[in-house]
RNA sequence: GAGCCCAUAGCUCAGUGGUAGAGCGUUUCGUUGACAUCGAAAAGGUCGAUGGUUCAAAUCCAUCUGGGCUCACCA
């Protein structure tokens, strides 16, 4: 054995030994309670970052349960990450002076497919580098045909049950990326924008978006507001920038009398609240902004006998970008004497695209929506009935809050990279035919054969939301296995371990879709880890230049050091700061363990003496086993790691080895204690412990990974 | 407007009813066989503030202060 532990020389060999020995594949055993975790599938085409390295917690649980003898399955997979991936790909296209519209759909899809395939192996090998004991024989990808089939089935079932519907709603649309989003993809940012007070017939209204006022359909006031009580129900003549219009005043209890002038313009086509109000009062939805984020005055220009002055104005506005048009209109308002005042101090929150930062336009669009409430209600019930618990507990409240607040979920995306929606529109009767994946030849309503498939794809989270049951239904063990279908044996899975930041995006959706599709929760425990930040507590990001690359750290200090750093002294749900110093410290610890092993190997039975401390050692080790077991069982991995670190270094090395040299402890006791310690350390630091194990004289040839806890 | 989290040694964080903990850093000493990726020793905190519950509070409760996060249809 070398004087210092050299991770590079052993890690790859050991991982190969594990993998080729099939130790990662569980043996399904009748009468034994299985333990299963589905790995949150990383983006297939991206490198791993430290957040992924946090899955070490899953490896600790899996290795622990495997050693306890539970049939333990950790199921790997990759996510096609629809929009995220297409976004990265498009950026590359732009660099080459092209864009996505230069290619037909099929060609673009194929190009992205190739792009992803090229990068796919990297991510999986990086998971191996971390020492993750994933069962690669069950590896899956969200675009595997058999996974897609399951996603289609769920969609069809939802459709048949009336839980998926096609409808025109205001959709969060990014005019730069050219797709609609669900509510979760909208990032709200605080901004200071001018609030314009303008004359509006007999009234004055305040608005931050004067450009949409041409398609106002009503005025709204709070019914309790005495100032406008008499106006409700009446229609007024109003002269705007494009001439006279008629506008009726409607009551709306949501109007805040203290805001602006207490009277609000209603624009159903461009404001979510106005849209709802419009539904209630039967107002038309009349857009004035198109999907490229430009003003659309074609409805006005199409009018006959319009005052040439107004027509000229509309021609100027038409086709201009929103911000540009707004500036022009404000000038014109001034000219016409319609601008009363401008509040420059106005601060509000506007929706932006979480990816590119472009202002999200709420635009009326026909999309597929999931009716969330029934699904959410069933999920809340399951949580309240304790079929599902959260670690730490506080996230239960948060999950319920999310599930309560969800609006209907827009699952259509106007991108090609993803699972194309299995719905066909009849060009004659305009009805939709939905299948579970098969291609229909005729319209299900009018039996005509003029049908065309929807060009949209599913929101990535719609497929990954089905991940636990989809992967288990697809992954089959050997036919000879007890319960060859993994789903029957491993579902519901034991634990879902992931970052708390995707609780609403992913965890809540998995609960909803899992219960809906299988009748049972997808997992019993949700363990949420915190974000990994830099040593100053700042978020790691490329632009800040403070990103720690996990692979680089493994190269430098070994996988065990990185693993231990991420676990040691951390608590569930809390963010942690990680510094290279800490990783270095853990590298030293790995070396310490190595050298204890070296000492035990080289210095056998030399020292004779009174052996008065044998019992004390025996007792202490027994306590340690109990404590570490308890900590792992209660998901306190950070504390388990601390106990192990403390005992190994400051009790075993500093005291026991010294006492042994004095002859106060027998070699047999020292040796057996070390064996126990190696086992306890193994889930946390699998490589160094397995390496030492292979040097120790053993009765069996069994590797440490399957030794008994 | 609502909710959640954090505040403990110079730095980063564990601990959560019973005499204050770790890692890194600092100071002093140590060159021999497990390990300098080491060892021995030391300095350093009235556990954010105030009040309460308790025989006992960093730990439970209330209020406050500072920092962070999330949600909400403020036009």
PDB file of C-alpha atoms in Angstrom, chain A residues 366-473:
ATOM      1  CA  UNK A 366     -55.267  27.626 -28.200  1.00  0.00           C
ATOM      2  CA  UNK A 367     -53.311  25.057 -26.186  1.00  0.00           C
ATOM      3  CA  UNK A 368     -53.678  21.773 -24.334  1.00  0.00           C
ATOM      4  CA  UNK A 369     -54.355  22.261 -20.665  1.00  0.00           C
ATOM      5  CA  UNK A 370     -54.416  19.841 -17.768  1.00  0.00           C
ATOM      6  CA  UNK A 371     -57.278  20.457 -15.390  1.00  0.00           C
ATOM      7  CA  UNK A 372     -55.186  20.443 -12.270  1.00  0.00           C
ATOM      8  CA  UNK A 373     -57.653  20.715  -9.421  1.00  0.00           C
ATOM      9  CA  UNK A 374     -58.855  17.097  -9.226  1.00  0.00           C
ATOM     10  CA  UNK A 375     -55.256  15.869  -9.448  1.00  0.00           C
ATOM     11  CA  UNK A 376     -54.060  18.344  -6.869  1.00  0.00           C
ATOM     12  CA  UNK A 377     -56.890  17.546  -4.482  1.00  0.00           C
ATOM     13  CA  UNK A 378     -56.036  13.847  -4.576  1.00  0.00           C
ATOM     14  CA  UNK A 379     -52.395  14.725  -3.911  1.00  0.00           C
ATOM     15  CA  UNK A 380     -53.234  16.919  -0.959  1.00  0.00           C
ATOM     16  CA  UNK A 381     -55.362  14.157   0.464  1.00  0.00           C
ATOM     17  CA  UNK A 382     -52.511  11.662   0.125  1.00  0.00           C
ATOM     18  CA  UNK A 383     -50.172  14.022   1.915  1.00  0.00           C
ATOM     19  CA  UNK A 384     -52.660  14.663   4.688  1.00  0.00           C
ATOM     20  CA  UNK A 385     -53.224  10.932   5.072  1.00  0.00           C
ATOM     21  CA  UNK A 386     -49.468  10.548   5.551  1.00  0.00           C
ATOM     22  CA  UNK A 387     -49.030   8.315   2.540  1.00  0.00           C
ATOM     23  CA  UNK A 388     -46.216  10.636   1.711  1.00  0.00           C
ATOM     24  CA  UNK A 389     -43.966  12.574   4.039  1.00  0.00           C
ATOM     25  CA  UNK A 390     -41.405  15.279   3.596  1.00  0.00           C
ATOM     26  CA  UNK A 391     -37.888  15.707   4.954  1.00  0.00           C
ATOM     27  CA  UNK A 392     -37.574  18.311   6.299  1.00  0.00           C
ATOM     28  CA  UNK A 393     -41.161  18.525   7.434  1.00  0.00           C
ATOM     29  CA  UNK A 394     -41.684  22.148   6.601  1.00  0.00           C
ATOM     30  CA  UNK A 395     -41.879  21.373   2.896  1.00  0.00           C
ATOM     31  CA  UNK A 396     -45.126  19.547   3.410  1.00  0.00           C
ATOM     32  CA  UNK A 397     -46.847  22.845   4.028  1.00  0.00           C
ATOM     33  CA  UNK A 398     -45.180  24.325   1.012  1.00  0.00           C
ATOM     34  CA  UNK A 399     -46.175  21.433  -1.223  1.00  0.00           C
ATOM     35  CA  UNK A 400     -49.780  21.704  -0.117  1.00  0.00           C
ATOM     36  CA  UNK A 401     -49.675  25.416  -0.784  1.00  0.00           C
ATOM     37  CA  UNK A 402     -48.388  24.816  -4.276  1.00  0.00           C
ATOM     38  CA  UNK A 403     -50.941  22.143  -4.964  1.00  0.00           C
ATOM     39  CA  UNK A 404     -53.672  24.471  -3.770  1.00  0.00           C
ATOM     40  CA  UNK A 405     -52.521  27.384  -5.899  1.00  0.00           C
ATOM     41  CA  UNK A 406     -51.882  25.625  -9.197  1.00  0.00           C
ATOM     42  CA  UNK A 407     -53.939  26.893 -12.083  1.00  0.00           C
ATOM     43  CA  UNK A 408     -54.629  24.741 -15.110  1.00  0.00           C
ATOM     44  CA  UNK A 409     -51.395  23.568 -16.601  1.00  0.00           C
ATOM     45  CA  UNK A 410     -50.483  24.508 -20.146  1.00  0.00           C
ATOM     46  CA  UNK A 411     -48.594  21.499 -21.504  1.00  0.00           C
ATOM     47  CA  UNK A 412     -48.201  22.639 -25.136  1.00  0.00           C
ATOM     48  CA  UNK A 413     -44.846  23.910 -26.263  1.00  0.00           C
ATOM     49  CA  UNK A 414     -44.141  25.387 -29.676  1.00  0.00           C
ATOM     50  CA  UNK A 415     -40.829  23.599 -30.019  1.00  0.00           C
ATOM     51  CA  UNK A 416     -39.804  20.463 -31.877  1.00  0.00           C
ATOM     52  CA  UNK A 417     -37.511  18.881 -29.312  1.00  0.00           C
ATOM     53  CA  UNK A 418     -39.730  16.688 -27.238  1.00  0.00           C
ATOM     54  CA  UNK A 419     -42.632  14.305 -27.377  1.00  0.00           C
ATOM     55  CA  UNK A 420     -45.009  15.405 -30.077  1.00  0.00           C
ATOM     56  CA  UNK A 421     -48.556  15.662 -28.850  1.00  0.00           C
ATOM     57  CA  UNK A 422     -50.685  12.746 -30.136  1.00  0.00           C
ATOM     58  CA  UNK A 423     -53.595  14.879 -31.248  1.00  0.00           C
ATOM     59  CA  UNK A 424     -54.898  15.428 -34.760  1.00  0.00           C
ATOM     60  CA  UNK A 425     -57.086  18.261 -35.877  1.00  0.00           C
ATOM     61  CA  UNK A 426     -59.740  17.767 -38.498  1.00  0.00           C
ATOM     62  CA  UNK A 427     -59.448  20.400 -41.197  1.00  0.00           C
ATOM     63  CA  UNK A 428     -63.147  20.030 -41.956  1.00  0.00           C
ATOM     64  CA  UNK A 429     -64.995  19.863 -38.654  1.00  0.00           C
ATOM     65  CA  UNK A 430     -62.153  21.375 -36.583  1.00  0.00           C
ATOM     66  CA  UNK A 431     -62.554  18.656 -33.943  1.00  0.00           C
ATOM     67  CA  UNK A 432     -59.597  16.942 -32.327  1.00  0.00           C
ATOM     68  CA  UNK A 433     -58.779  13.252 -32.382  1.00  0.00           C
ATOM     69  CA  UNK A 434     -56.587  12.134 -29.521  1.00  0.00           C
ATOM     70  CA  UNK A 435     -54.923   8.724 -29.462  1.00  0.00           C
ATOM     71  CA  UNK A 436     -52.595   6.853 -27.169  1.00  0.00           C
ATOM     72  CA  UNK A 437     -49.860   7.145 -29.771  1.00  0.00           C
ATOM     73  CA  UNK A 438     -51.232   5.430 -32.835  1.00  0.00           C
ATOM     74  CA  UNK A 439     -51.705   7.538 -35.954  1.00  0.00           C
ATOM     75  CA  UNK A 440     -55.355   7.856 -36.865  1.00  0.00           C
ATOM     76  CA  UNK A 441     -56.448   7.947 -40.508  1.00  0.00           C
ATOM     77  CA  UNK A 442     -59.764   9.627 -40.025  1.00  0.00           C
ATOM     78  CA  UNK A 443     -61.349  12.229 -37.798  1.00  0.00           C
ATOM     79  CA  UNK A 444     -63.096  10.586 -34.879  1.00  0.00           C
ATOM     80  CA  UNK A 445     -66.053  12.963 -35.226  1.00  0.00           C
ATOM     81  CA  UNK A 446     -66.816  13.428 -38.918  1.00  0.00           C
ATOM     82  CA  UNK A 447     -64.809  10.448 -40.197  1.00  0.00           C
ATOM     83  CA  UNK A 448     -63.157  12.631 -42.767  1.00  0.00           C
ATOM     84  CA  UNK A 449     -59.510  11.996 -43.552  1.00  0.00           C
ATOM     85  CA  UNK A 450     -58.398  15.617 -43.647  1.00  0.00           C
ATOM     86  CA  UNK A 451     -56.525  15.514 -40.356  1.00  0.00           C
ATOM     87  CA  UNK A 452     -53.265  17.053 -39.297  1.00  0.00           C
ATOM     88  CA  UNK A 453     -51.187  16.347 -36.211  1.00  0.00           C
ATOM     89  CA  UNK A 454     -50.598  19.102 -33.697  1.00  0.00           C
ATOM     90  CA  UNK A 455     -47.090  20.436 -34.270  1.00  0.00           C
ATOM     91  CA  UNK A 456     -46.548  21.132 -30.571  1.00  0.00           C
ATOM     92  CA  UNK A 457     -44.663  18.992 -28.092  1.00  0.00           C
ATOM     93  CA  UNK A 458     -45.325  18.286 -24.435  1.00  0.00           C
ATOM     94  CA  UNK A 459     -43.886  20.370 -21.654  1.00  0.00           C
ATOM     95  CA  UNK A 460     -40.854  18.386 -20.460  1.00  0.00           C
ATOM     96  CA  UNK A 461     -42.320  18.240 -16.994  1.00  0.00           C
ATOM     97  CA  UNK A 462     -45.352  16.447 -18.334  1.00  0.00           C
ATOM     98  CA  UNK A 463     -43.169  13.477 -19.206  1.00  0.00           C
ATOM     99  CA  UNK A 464     -40.737  13.725 -16.313  1.00  0.00           C
ATOM    100  CA  UNK A 465     -43.745  14.056 -14.028  1.00  0.00           C
ATOM    101  CA  UNK A 466     -44.481  10.449 -14.894  1.00  0.00           C
ATOM    102  CA  UNK A 467     -40.916   9.311 -14.380  1.00  0.00           C
ATOM    103  CA  UNK A 468     -41.230   6.987 -11.351  1.00  0.00           C
ATOM    104  CA  UNK A 469     -43.970   4.788 -12.738  1.00  0.00           C
ATOM    105  CA  UNK A 470     -42.936   5.130 -16.382  1.00  0.00           C
ATOM    106  CA  UNK A 471     -39.385   3.920 -15.753  1.00  0.00           C
ATOM    107  CA  UNK A 472     -40.500   1.070 -13.523  1.00  0.00           C
ATOM    108  CA  UNK A 473     -43.144  -0.075 -15.974  1.00  0.00           C
TER     109      UNK A 473
END
